[in-house]
Coordinates of C-alpha atoms and ligand atoms in Angstrom, one line a residue:
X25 CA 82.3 -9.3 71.5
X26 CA 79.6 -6.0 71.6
X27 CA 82.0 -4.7 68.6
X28 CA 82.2 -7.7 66.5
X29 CA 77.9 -8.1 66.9
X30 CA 78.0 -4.4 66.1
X31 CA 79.6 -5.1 63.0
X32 CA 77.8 -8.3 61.8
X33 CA 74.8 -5.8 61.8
X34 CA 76.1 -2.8 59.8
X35 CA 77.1 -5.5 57.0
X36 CA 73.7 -6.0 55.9
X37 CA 72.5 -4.0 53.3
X38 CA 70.2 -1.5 54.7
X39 CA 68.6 -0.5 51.4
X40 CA 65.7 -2.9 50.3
X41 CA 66.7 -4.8 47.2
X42 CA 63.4 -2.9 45.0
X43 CA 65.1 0.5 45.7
X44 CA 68.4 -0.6 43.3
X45 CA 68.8 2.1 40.4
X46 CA 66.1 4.1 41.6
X47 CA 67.8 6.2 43.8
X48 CA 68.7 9.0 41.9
X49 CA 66.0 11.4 40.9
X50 CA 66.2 14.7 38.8
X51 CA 63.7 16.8 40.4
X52 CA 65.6 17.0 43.4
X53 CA 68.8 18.4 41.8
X54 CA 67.1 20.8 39.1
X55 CA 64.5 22.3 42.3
X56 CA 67.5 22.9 44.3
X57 CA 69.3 24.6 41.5
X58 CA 66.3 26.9 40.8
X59 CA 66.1 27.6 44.0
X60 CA 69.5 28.7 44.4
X61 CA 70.2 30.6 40.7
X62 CA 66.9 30.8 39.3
X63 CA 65.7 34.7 38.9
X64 CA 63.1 33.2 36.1
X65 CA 61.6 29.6 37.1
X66 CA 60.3 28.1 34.1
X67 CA 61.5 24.3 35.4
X68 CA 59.0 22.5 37.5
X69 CA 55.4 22.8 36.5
X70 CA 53.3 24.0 38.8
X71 CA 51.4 27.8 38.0
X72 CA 52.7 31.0 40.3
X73 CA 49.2 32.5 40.1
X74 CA 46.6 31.7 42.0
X75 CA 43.7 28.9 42.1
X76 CA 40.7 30.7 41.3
X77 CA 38.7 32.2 44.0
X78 CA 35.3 30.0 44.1
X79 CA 38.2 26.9 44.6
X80 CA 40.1 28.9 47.6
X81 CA 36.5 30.2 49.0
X82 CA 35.4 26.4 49.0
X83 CA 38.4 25.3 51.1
X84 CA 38.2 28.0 54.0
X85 CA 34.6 27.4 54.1
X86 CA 35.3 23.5 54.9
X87 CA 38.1 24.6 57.2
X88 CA 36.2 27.1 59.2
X89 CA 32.3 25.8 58.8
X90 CA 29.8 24.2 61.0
X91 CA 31.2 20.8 60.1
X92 CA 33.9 20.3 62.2
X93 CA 33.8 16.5 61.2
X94 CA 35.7 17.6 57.8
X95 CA 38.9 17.8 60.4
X96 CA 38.4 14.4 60.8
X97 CA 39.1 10.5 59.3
X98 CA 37.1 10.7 55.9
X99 CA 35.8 7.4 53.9
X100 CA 39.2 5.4 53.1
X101 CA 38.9 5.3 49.0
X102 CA 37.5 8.9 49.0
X103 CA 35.7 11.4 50.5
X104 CA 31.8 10.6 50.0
X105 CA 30.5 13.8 48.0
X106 CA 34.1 13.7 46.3
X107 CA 33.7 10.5 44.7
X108 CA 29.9 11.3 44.5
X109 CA 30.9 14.2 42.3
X110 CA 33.5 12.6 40.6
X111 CA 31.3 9.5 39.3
X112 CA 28.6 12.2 38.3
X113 CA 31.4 14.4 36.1
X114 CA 33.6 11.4 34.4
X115 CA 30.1 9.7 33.9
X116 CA 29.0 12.2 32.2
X117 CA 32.0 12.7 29.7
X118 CA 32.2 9.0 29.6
X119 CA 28.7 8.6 28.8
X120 CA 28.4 5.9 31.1
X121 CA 27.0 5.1 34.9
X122 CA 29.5 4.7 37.4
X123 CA 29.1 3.8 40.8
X124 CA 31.3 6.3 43.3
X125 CA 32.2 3.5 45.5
X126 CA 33.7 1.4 42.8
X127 CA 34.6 3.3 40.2
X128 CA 36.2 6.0 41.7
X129 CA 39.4 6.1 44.2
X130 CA 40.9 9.2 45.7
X131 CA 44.6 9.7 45.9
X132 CA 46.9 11.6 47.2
X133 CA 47.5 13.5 44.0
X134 CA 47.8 11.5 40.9
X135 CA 51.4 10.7 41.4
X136 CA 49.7 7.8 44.6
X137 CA 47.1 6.8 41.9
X138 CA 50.3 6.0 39.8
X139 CA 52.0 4.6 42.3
X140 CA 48.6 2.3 43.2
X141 CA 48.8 0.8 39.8
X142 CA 52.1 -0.1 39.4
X143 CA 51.8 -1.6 42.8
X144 CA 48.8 -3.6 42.4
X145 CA 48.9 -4.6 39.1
X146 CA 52.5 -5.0 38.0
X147 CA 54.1 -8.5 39.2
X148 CA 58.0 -9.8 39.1
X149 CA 58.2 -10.5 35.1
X150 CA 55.8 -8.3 33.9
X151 CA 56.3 -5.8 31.0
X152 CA 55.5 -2.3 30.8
X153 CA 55.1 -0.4 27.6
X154 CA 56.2 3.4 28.0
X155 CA 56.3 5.7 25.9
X156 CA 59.0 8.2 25.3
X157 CA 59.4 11.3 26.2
X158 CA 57.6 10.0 29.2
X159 CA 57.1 11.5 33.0
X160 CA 59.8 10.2 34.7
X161 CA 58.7 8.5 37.6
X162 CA 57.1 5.8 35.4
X163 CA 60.0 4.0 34.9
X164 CA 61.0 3.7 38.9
X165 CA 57.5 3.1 39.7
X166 CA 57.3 0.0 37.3
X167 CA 60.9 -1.4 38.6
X168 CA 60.0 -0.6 42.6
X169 CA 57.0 -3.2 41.7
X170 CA 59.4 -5.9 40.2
X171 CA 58.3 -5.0 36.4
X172 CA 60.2 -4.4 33.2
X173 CA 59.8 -0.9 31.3
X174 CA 59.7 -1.7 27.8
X175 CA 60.2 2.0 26.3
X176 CA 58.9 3.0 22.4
X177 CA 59.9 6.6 21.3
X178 CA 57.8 9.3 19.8
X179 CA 59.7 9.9 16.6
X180 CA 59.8 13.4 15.2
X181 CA 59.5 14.7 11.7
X182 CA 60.6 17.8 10.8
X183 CA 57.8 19.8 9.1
X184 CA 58.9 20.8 5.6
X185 CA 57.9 24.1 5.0
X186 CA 60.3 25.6 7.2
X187 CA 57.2 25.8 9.7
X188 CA 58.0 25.6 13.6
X189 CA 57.4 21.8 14.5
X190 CA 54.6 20.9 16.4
X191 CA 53.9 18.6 19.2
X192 CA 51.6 16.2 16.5
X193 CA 54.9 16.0 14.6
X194 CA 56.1 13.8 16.8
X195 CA 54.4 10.2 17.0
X196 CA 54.5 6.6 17.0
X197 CA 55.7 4.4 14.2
X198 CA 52.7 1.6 14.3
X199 CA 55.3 -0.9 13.5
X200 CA 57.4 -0.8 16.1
X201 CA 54.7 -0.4 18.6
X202 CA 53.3 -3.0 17.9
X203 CA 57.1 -5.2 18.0
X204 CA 56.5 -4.0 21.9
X205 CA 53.6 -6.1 22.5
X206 CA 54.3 -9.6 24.0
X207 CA 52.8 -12.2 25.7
X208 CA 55.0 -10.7 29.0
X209 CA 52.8 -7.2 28.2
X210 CA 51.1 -6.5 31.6
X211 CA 50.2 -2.7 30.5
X212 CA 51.1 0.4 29.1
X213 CA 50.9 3.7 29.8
X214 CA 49.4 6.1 27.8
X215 CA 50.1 10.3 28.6
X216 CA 47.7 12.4 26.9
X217 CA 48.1 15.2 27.1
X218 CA 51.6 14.1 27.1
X219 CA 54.4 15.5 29.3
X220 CA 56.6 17.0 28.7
X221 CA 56.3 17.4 24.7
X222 CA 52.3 18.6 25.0
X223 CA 51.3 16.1 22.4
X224 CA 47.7 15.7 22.5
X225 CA 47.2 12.0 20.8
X226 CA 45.0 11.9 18.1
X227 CA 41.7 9.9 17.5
X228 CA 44.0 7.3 15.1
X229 CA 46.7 7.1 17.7
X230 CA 44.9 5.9 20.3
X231 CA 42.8 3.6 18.3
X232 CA 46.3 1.9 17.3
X233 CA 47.1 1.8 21.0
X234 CA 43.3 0.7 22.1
X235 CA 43.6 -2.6 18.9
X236 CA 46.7 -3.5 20.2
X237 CA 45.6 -3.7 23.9
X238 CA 42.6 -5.6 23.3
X239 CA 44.1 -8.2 20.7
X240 CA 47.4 -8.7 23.6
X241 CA 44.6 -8.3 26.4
X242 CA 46.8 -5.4 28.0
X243 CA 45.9 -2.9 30.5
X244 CA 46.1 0.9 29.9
X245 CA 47.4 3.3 32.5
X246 CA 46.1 6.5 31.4
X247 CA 47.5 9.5 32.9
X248 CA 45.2 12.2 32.2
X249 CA 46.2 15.2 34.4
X250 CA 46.2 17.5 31.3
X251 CA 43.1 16.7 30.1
X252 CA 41.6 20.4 30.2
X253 CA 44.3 22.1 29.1
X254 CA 44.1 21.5 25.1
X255 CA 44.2 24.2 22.6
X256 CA 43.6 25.4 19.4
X257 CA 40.3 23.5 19.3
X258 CA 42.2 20.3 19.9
X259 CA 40.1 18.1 22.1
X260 CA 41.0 15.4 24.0
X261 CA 40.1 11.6 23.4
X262 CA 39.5 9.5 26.5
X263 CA 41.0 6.1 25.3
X264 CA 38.3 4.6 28.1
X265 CA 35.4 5.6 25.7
X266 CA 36.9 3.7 22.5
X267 CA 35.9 0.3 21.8
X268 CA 37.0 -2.7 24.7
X269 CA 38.7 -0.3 26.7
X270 CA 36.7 1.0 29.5
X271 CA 37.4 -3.1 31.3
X272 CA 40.8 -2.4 30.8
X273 CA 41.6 1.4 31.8
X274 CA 42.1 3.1 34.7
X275 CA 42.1 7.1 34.0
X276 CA 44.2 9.5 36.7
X277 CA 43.1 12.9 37.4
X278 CA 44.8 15.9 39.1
X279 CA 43.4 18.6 41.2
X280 CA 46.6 19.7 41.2
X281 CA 46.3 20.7 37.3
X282 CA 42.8 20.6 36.8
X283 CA 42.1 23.5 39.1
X284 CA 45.9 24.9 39.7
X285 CA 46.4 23.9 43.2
X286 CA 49.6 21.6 43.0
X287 CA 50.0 21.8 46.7
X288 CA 46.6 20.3 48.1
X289 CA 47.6 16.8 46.1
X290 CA 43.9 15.7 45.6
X291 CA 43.9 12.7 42.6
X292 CA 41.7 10.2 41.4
X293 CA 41.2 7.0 39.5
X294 CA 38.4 6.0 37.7
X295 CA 37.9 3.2 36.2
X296 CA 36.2 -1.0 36.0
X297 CA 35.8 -2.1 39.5
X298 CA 37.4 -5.5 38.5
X299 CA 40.9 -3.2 38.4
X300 CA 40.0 -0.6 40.9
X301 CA 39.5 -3.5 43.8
X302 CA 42.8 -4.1 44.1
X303 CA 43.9 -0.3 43.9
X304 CA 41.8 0.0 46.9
X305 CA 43.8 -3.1 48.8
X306 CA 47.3 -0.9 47.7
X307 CA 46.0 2.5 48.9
X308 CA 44.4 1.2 52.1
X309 CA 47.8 -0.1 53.0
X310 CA 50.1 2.6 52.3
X311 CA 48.8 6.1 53.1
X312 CA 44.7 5.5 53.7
X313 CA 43.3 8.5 52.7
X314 CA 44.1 11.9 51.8
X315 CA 43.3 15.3 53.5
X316 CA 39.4 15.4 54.0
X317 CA 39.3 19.2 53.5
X318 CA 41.2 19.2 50.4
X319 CA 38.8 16.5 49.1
X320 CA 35.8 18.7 50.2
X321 CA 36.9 21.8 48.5
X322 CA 37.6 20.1 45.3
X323 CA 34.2 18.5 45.7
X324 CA 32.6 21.4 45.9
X325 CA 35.2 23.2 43.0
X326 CA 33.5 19.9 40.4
X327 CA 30.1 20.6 42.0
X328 CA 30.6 24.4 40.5
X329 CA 31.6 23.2 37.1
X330 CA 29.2 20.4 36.5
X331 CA 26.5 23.5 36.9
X332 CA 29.1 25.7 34.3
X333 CA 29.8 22.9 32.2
X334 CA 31.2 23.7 28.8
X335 CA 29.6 27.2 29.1
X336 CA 32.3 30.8 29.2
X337 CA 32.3 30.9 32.9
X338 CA 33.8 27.2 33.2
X339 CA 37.4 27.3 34.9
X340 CA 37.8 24.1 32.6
X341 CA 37.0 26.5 29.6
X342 CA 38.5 30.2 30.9
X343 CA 41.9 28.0 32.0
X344 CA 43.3 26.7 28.6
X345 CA 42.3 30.4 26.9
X346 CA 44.2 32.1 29.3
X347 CA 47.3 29.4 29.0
X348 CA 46.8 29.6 25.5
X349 CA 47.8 33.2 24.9
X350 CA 50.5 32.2 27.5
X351 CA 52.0 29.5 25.3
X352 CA 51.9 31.8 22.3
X353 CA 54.4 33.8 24.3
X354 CA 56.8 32.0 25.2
X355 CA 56.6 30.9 21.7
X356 CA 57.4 34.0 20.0
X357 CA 60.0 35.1 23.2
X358 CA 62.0 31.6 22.0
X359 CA 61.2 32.2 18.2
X360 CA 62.7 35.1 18.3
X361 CA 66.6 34.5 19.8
X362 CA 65.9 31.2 17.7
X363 CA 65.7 28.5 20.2
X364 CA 63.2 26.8 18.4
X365 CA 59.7 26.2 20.3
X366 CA 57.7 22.5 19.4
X367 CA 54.5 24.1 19.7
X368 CA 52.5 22.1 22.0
X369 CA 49.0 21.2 21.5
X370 CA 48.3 21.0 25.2
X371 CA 49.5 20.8 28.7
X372 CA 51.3 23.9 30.2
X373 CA 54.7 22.8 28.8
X374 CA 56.8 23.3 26.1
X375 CA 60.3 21.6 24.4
X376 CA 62.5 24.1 22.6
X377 CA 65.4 23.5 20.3
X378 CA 68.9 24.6 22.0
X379 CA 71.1 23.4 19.0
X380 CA 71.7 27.5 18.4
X381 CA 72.9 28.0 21.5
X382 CA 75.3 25.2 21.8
X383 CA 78.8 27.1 21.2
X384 CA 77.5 29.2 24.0
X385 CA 78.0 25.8 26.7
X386 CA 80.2 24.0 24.8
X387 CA 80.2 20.3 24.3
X388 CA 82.4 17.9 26.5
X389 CA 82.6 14.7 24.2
X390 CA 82.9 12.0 26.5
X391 CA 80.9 13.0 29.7
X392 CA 77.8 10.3 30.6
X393 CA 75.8 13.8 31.3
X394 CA 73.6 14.4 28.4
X395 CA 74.3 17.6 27.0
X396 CA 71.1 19.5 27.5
X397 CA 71.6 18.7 31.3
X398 CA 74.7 20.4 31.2
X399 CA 72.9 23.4 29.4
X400 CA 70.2 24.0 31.6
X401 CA 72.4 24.2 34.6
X402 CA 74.8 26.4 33.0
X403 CA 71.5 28.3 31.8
X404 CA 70.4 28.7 35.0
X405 CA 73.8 29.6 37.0
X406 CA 74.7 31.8 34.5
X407 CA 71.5 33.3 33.0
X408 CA 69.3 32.5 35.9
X409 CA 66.6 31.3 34.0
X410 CA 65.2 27.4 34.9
X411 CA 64.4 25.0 32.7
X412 CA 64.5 20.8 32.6
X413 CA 66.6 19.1 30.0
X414 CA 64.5 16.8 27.7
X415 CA 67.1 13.8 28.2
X416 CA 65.7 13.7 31.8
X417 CA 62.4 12.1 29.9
X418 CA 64.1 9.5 28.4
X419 CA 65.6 5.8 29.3
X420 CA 68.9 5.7 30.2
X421 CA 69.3 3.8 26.5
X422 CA 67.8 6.8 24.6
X423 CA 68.6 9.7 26.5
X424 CA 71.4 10.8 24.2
X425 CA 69.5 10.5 21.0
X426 CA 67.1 13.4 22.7
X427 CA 70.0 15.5 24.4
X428 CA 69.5 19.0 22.4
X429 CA 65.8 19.8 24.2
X430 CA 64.5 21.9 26.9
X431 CA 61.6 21.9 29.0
X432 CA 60.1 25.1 29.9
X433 CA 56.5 25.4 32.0
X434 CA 54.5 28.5 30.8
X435 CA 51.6 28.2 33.2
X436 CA 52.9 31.8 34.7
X437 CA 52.4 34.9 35.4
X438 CA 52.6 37.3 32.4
X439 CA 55.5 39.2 35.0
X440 CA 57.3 36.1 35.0
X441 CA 57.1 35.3 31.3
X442 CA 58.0 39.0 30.4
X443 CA 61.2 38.6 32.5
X444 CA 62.5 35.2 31.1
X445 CA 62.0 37.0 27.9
X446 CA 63.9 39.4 28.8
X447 CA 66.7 37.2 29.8
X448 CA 66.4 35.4 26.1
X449 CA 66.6 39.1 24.5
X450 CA 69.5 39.8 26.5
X451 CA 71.3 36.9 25.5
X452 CA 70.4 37.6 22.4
X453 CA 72.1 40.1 22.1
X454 CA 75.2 39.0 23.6
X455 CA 75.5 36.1 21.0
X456 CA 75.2 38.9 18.6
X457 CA 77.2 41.7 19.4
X458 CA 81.0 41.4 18.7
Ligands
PMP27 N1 51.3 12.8 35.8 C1 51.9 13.7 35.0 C2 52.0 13.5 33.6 C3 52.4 14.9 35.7 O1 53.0 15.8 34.9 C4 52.3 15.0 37.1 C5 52.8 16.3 37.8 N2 53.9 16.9 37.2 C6 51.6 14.0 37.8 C7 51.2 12.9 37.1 C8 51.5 14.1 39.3 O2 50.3 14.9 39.6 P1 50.0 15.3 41.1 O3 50.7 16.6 41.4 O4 48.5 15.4 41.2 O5 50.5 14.2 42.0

């Protein structure tokens, strides 16, 4: 009787029915293998140098000051002088007031402020829009909350003049962008600086996107996690300043990138209190609030560059110079055994062209594996340098039309950059010699 009520029990599926197809997840497979092979880890992107000092200073001096409140339950939807800060900064490059109790949230990282949206906006029914190459946990985010991800490629053209490709080579056709719009369109979600590709969209792009939301009265999820790290006199748009957006954005910030401290997972949202109200409802019933000394340092790290704004000594200025000459590189380390770079316009990533190498990991025809997955593990068992296939950005639908791309992070060490090119010399000369 004990056994057959025993088994009754273990019949039931354990597994709630939102978690179907979203199971499997890349990260885990391609950290574990650069943990194991990697000598060079160019995969995941986080920096392996240092935040800068004044941010690290700030953080020791909230862990070990007078205050010993800061080890304590902070304000639920943020830390007071972090969302104080926060209004004062993103009002000011908004040019508008905002009000740090409504128009700011603290996350844990922008990853929860993703996860807040998709969760409190997105019902059973509703359409995404997502644009490809995309961060991948978009698409299990949108299904987890009972949506549909409606995916629309970046489509590259090949520069003419022989020239490398850039990022801005790759963009939407306005057409078929707009055939994704329906009356099912809940929102869409806009990367820009875009990861992984480091497109940085332009002033026309985002108008096209901005028209479209207002005339199918569609949200826009904008993950801006890049947003300092822009180059080559490229700035960055915030689609929340163009016309009849601000009511319908909601803009996520990273500490994590902004000030390269991955690890303390300090986000934000800012945005129309009409959409951050029920953000608010999500966060307070999921994780509450994040780490109040994280949230005090990176107060205190904004407080510093409100004062330094847009002058030499800016982190937000010094940062993108320094990843600039670091992109430039790995650009001519690829260039030059001929996996072909797409220089990026921002971000600290950057897609490179295997075709070259392909009778080095030859093809096997009718795996499901996408065949840049299959390269950068062999690359990274065998070479011991880490990248992330490009097909890992893609819907299951598309990733084969993308499968001859990899991802490398360049926000590294010059050490670290000097030995993957090293590796790519090496190799070179393998390939070469007889
Ligand atoms: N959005 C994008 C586009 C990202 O690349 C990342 C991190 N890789 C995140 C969000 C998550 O940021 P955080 O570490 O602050 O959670």
């Amino acid at each position: 009787f004990l056994s057959l009520s025993l088994q009754a029990k273990m019949s039931r599926p354990l597994q709630a029915r939102r978690l179907e197809g979203t199971d499997k997840n890349i990260w885990v497979e391609f950290v574990k293998l650069a943990a194991t092979y990697s000598k060079v880890n160019l995969g995941q992107g986080f920096p392996d140098f240092p935040p800068p000092d004044f941010l690290k200073e700030s953080f020791v001096r909230a862990l070990s000051g007078e205050n010993h409140m800061l080890h304590q339950y902070t304000r639920a939807f943020g830390h007071p002088p972090l969302v104080k800060i926060l209004a004062q900064f993103f009002g000011k490059l908004l040019g508008r007031d905002l009000d740090p109790m409504t128009n700011v949230m603290v996350t844990v990282g922008a990853y929860q402020a993703l996860f807040c949206c998709f969760q409190a906006l997105v019902d059973e029914g509703d359409e995404v829009i997502i644009i490809e190459p995309f961060f991948d946990c978009y698409e299990p985010m949108v299904k987890m909350a009972g949506g549909t991800p409606v995916f629309v490629p970046l489509r590259p053209k090949a520069p003419k003049d022989g020239k490398l490709m850039s990022s801005a080579d790759w963009q939407l056709d306005p057409t078929e962008l707009a055939s994704k719009f329906s009356e099912r369109t809940k929102a869409i979600v806009l990367n820009s600086p875009n990861n992984p590709l480091g497109k940085v969209f332009s002033r026309e792009e985002l108008e096209l996107i901005a028209d479209l939301c207002v005339k199918h009265d569609v949200l826009c999820i904008s993950d801006e996690v890049y947003e300092w790290l822009v180059y080559d006199g490229k700035e960055h748009i915030r689609i929340a300043s163009l016309r009849g957006m601000w009511d319908r954005t909601i803009i996520i910030g990273s500490a994590g990138k902004t000030f390269s401290a991955t690890g303390w997972k300090v986000g934000w949202t800012v945005g129309p209190n009409r959409l951050l109200q029920h953000l608010r409802t999500m966060h307070q019933n999921s994780v509450y609030h994040c780490a109040t000394i994280a949230q005090e340092a990176v107060a205190q790290g904004f407080q510093r560059e409100l004062e330094l704004y847009g002058t030499p000594d800016s982190y937000f200025v010094q940062l993108p110079k320094e990843l600039q000459q670091k992109r430039d590189w790995l650009v001519q380390s690829l260039d030059a055994v001929g996996m072909k770079p797409i220089i990026p316009e921002g971000t600290y990533f950057l897609v490179a062209d295997i075709s070259k190498f392909k009778s080095d990991v030859p093809d096997v025809p009718d795996s499901d594996e996408p065949y840049d997955s299959r390269f950068a593990k062999w690359m990274v068992k065998n070479k011991g340098l880490a990248a992330i296939p490009l097909s890992a950005f893609y819907s299951v639908a598309h990733k084969n039309n993308y499968s001859h791309f990899i991802r490398f992070c360049f926000a590294k060490e010059e050490a670290t950059l000097k030995a993957a090119n090293d590796i790519l010399q090496k190799w070179k000369q393998e390939k070469t010699s007889p």
